[in-house]
Amino acid sequence: MQKVTTETVPGREIEEALGIARGNTVKARNAGMDFIQAIRNFTGGELKGYSDLLTSAREEALARMEEDAESMGADAVVNVRMESSQVTDGGSEVIAYGTAVRLD
């Protein structure tokens, strides 16, 4: 399945728009990670544990969006967007969404 941030898939025609495909996940950090990242925050540098956590959340949200689009019979998702928000202290949601389409 193709996923693009553009309104069209290069070289392909959109036959039908099927609706909004979406996928989300909520990930929470843990106390051990917080302790290690607090030390890193004090000494400087990338907070790799948190970067890895958000990378995992983005990949999961995209996979769920793709599953949603496939359940609609889509060949692609156009106008893909991602957002994140804090939903609780220590927990963040990542959502991926776009328009599921059938291609010629």
PDB file of N, CA and C in Angstrom, residues 1-2 6 11 20 23 32-33 38 40 44 51 55 59-60 62 65 71-73 77 79 82 86 92-94 100:
ATOM      1  N   MET A   1       0.845  -1.171   0.000  1.00  0.00           N
ATOM      2  CA  MET A   1       0.000   0.000   0.000  1.00  0.00           C
ATOM      3  C   MET A   1       0.888   1.232   0.000  1.00  0.00           C
ATOM      4  N   GLN A   2       0.543   2.160  -0.874  1.00  0.00           N
ATOM      5  CA  GLN A   2       1.294   3.418  -0.934  1.00  0.00           C
ATOM      6  C   GLN A   2       0.706   4.407   0.068  1.00  0.00           C
ATOM      7  N   THR A   6       1.161  13.791  -0.295  1.00  0.00           N
ATOM      8  CA  THR A   6       0.630  14.628  -1.371  1.00  0.00           C
ATOM      9  C   THR A   6      -0.834  14.283  -1.631  1.00  0.00           C
ATOM     10  N   GLY A  11       1.973   9.536 -10.988  1.00  0.00           N
ATOM     11  CA  GLY A  11       1.816   8.583 -12.072  1.00  0.00           C
ATOM     12  C   GLY A  11       0.566   7.734 -12.012  1.00  0.00           C
ATOM     13  N   ILE A  20     -11.821   8.562   5.377  1.00  0.00           N
ATOM     14  CA  ILE A  20     -10.651   8.843   6.211  1.00  0.00           C
ATOM     15  C   ILE A  20     -10.156   7.544   6.833  1.00  0.00           C
ATOM     16  N   GLY A  23      -5.219   5.711  12.300  1.00  0.00           N
ATOM     17  CA  GLY A  23      -4.634   4.768  13.243  1.00  0.00           C
ATOM     18  C   GLY A  23      -3.978   5.546  14.349  1.00  0.00           C
ATOM     19  N   GLY A  32      11.914   3.608  35.010  1.00  0.00           N
ATOM     20  CA  GLY A  32      13.327   3.346  34.717  1.00  0.00           C
ATOM     21  C   GLY A  32      13.835   4.238  33.607  1.00  0.00           C
ATOM     22  N   MET A  33      13.014   4.389  32.565  1.00  0.00           N
ATOM     23  CA  MET A  33      13.397   5.249  31.444  1.00  0.00           C
ATOM     24  C   MET A  33      13.501   6.696  31.917  1.00  0.00           C
ATOM     25  N   ALA A  38      16.553  11.436  32.767  1.00  0.00           N
ATOM     26  CA  ALA A  38      16.810  12.598  33.623  1.00  0.00           C
ATOM     27  C   ALA A  38      18.307  12.842  33.740  1.00  0.00           C
ATOM     28  N   ARG A  40      20.543  11.937  31.467  1.00  0.00           N
ATOM     29  CA  ARG A  40      20.945  12.425  30.139  1.00  0.00           C
ATOM     30  C   ARG A  40      20.555  13.897  29.982  1.00  0.00           C
ATOM     31  N   GLY A  44      23.205  16.579  29.023  1.00  0.00           N
ATOM     32  CA  GLY A  44      23.041  17.031  27.641  1.00  0.00           C
ATOM     33  C   GLY A  44      23.037  15.868  26.666  1.00  0.00           C
ATOM     34  N   SER A  51      13.132   9.208  22.165  1.00  0.00           N
ATOM     35  CA  SER A  51      13.105   9.201  20.696  1.00  0.00           C
ATOM     36  C   SER A  51      12.661   7.838  20.179  1.00  0.00           C
ATOM     37  N   THR A  55       9.330   6.963  18.016  1.00  0.00           N
ATOM     38  CA  THR A  55       9.490   6.298  16.721  1.00  0.00           C
ATOM     39  C   THR A  55       8.608   5.067  16.656  1.00  0.00           C
ATOM     40  N   GLU A  59       5.397   4.440  14.043  1.00  0.00           N
ATOM     41  CA  GLU A  59       5.312   3.253  13.183  1.00  0.00           C
ATOM     42  C   GLU A  59       4.025   2.473  13.449  1.00  0.00           C
ATOM     43  N   GLU A  60       3.651   2.352  14.710  1.00  0.00           N
ATOM     44  CA  GLU A  60       2.425   1.633  15.064  1.00  0.00           C
ATOM     45  C   GLU A  60       1.190   2.371  14.550  1.00  0.00           C
ATOM     46  N   LEU A  62       1.025   4.425  11.967  1.00  0.00           N
ATOM     47  CA  LEU A  62       0.991   4.278  10.508  1.00  0.00           C
ATOM     48  C   LEU A  62       0.508   2.893  10.099  1.00  0.00           C
ATOM     49  N   MET A  65      -3.195   2.765  10.564  1.00  0.00           N
ATOM     50  CA  MET A  65      -3.872   3.532   9.517  1.00  0.00           C
ATOM     51  C   MET A  65      -3.945   2.698   8.242  1.00  0.00           C
ATOM     52  N   SER A  71      -8.999  -2.259   5.101  1.00  0.00           N
ATOM     53  CA  SER A  71     -10.348  -2.756   5.416  1.00  0.00           C
ATOM     54  C   SER A  71     -11.417  -2.057   4.574  1.00  0.00           C
ATOM     55  N   MET A  72     -11.085  -0.888   4.021  1.00  0.00           N
ATOM     56  CA  MET A  72     -12.001  -0.159   3.137  1.00  0.00           C
ATOM     57  C   MET A  72     -11.797  -0.540   1.674  1.00  0.00           C
ATOM     58  N   GLY A  73     -10.792  -1.357   1.398  1.00  0.00           N
ATOM     59  CA  GLY A  73     -10.492  -1.741   0.023  1.00  0.00           C
ATOM     60  C   GLY A  73      -9.606  -0.752  -0.698  1.00  0.00           C
ATOM     61  N   VAL A  77      -3.124   5.620   0.538  1.00  0.00           N
ATOM     62  CA  VAL A  77      -3.615   6.680   1.419  1.00  0.00           C
ATOM     63  C   VAL A  77      -2.887   7.956   1.016  1.00  0.00           C
ATOM     64  N   ASN A  79      -2.546  12.380   1.316  1.00  0.00           N
ATOM     65  CA  ASN A  79      -2.629  13.448   2.320  1.00  0.00           C
ATOM     66  C   ASN A  79      -2.374  12.929   3.733  1.00  0.00           C
ATOM     67  N   MET A  82       0.327  13.346  10.519  1.00  0.00           N
ATOM     68  CA  MET A  82       0.535  12.762  11.841  1.00  0.00           C
ATOM     69  C   MET A  82       0.494  13.868  12.879  1.00  0.00           C
ATOM     70  N   GLN A  86      -0.158  14.991  24.383  1.00  0.00           N
ATOM     71  CA  GLN A  86      -0.035  14.384  25.704  1.00  0.00           C
ATOM     72  C   GLN A  86      -1.444  14.121  26.214  1.00  0.00           C
ATOM     73  N   SER A  92       1.679   9.715  25.798  1.00  0.00           N
ATOM     74  CA  SER A  92       1.419  10.503  24.596  1.00  0.00           C
ATOM     75  C   SER A  92       0.687   9.666  23.561  1.00  0.00           C
ATOM     76  N   GLU A  93      -0.201  10.329  22.817  1.00  0.00           N
ATOM     77  CA  GLU A  93      -0.897   9.694  21.714  1.00  0.00           C
ATOM     78  C   GLU A  93      -0.255  10.159  20.417  1.00  0.00           C
ATOM     79  N   VAL A  94      -0.118   9.235  19.481  1.00  0.00           N
ATOM     80  CA  VAL A  94       0.289   9.561  18.124  1.00  0.00           C
ATOM     81  C   VAL A  94      -0.822   9.061  17.222  1.00  0.00           C
ATOM     82  N   ALA A 100      -8.179   7.450   2.318  1.00  0.00           N
ATOM     83  CA  ALA A 100      -8.042   6.153   1.673  1.00  0.00           C
ATOM     84  C   ALA A 100      -8.623   6.266   0.257  1.00  0.00           C
TER      85      ALA A 100
END
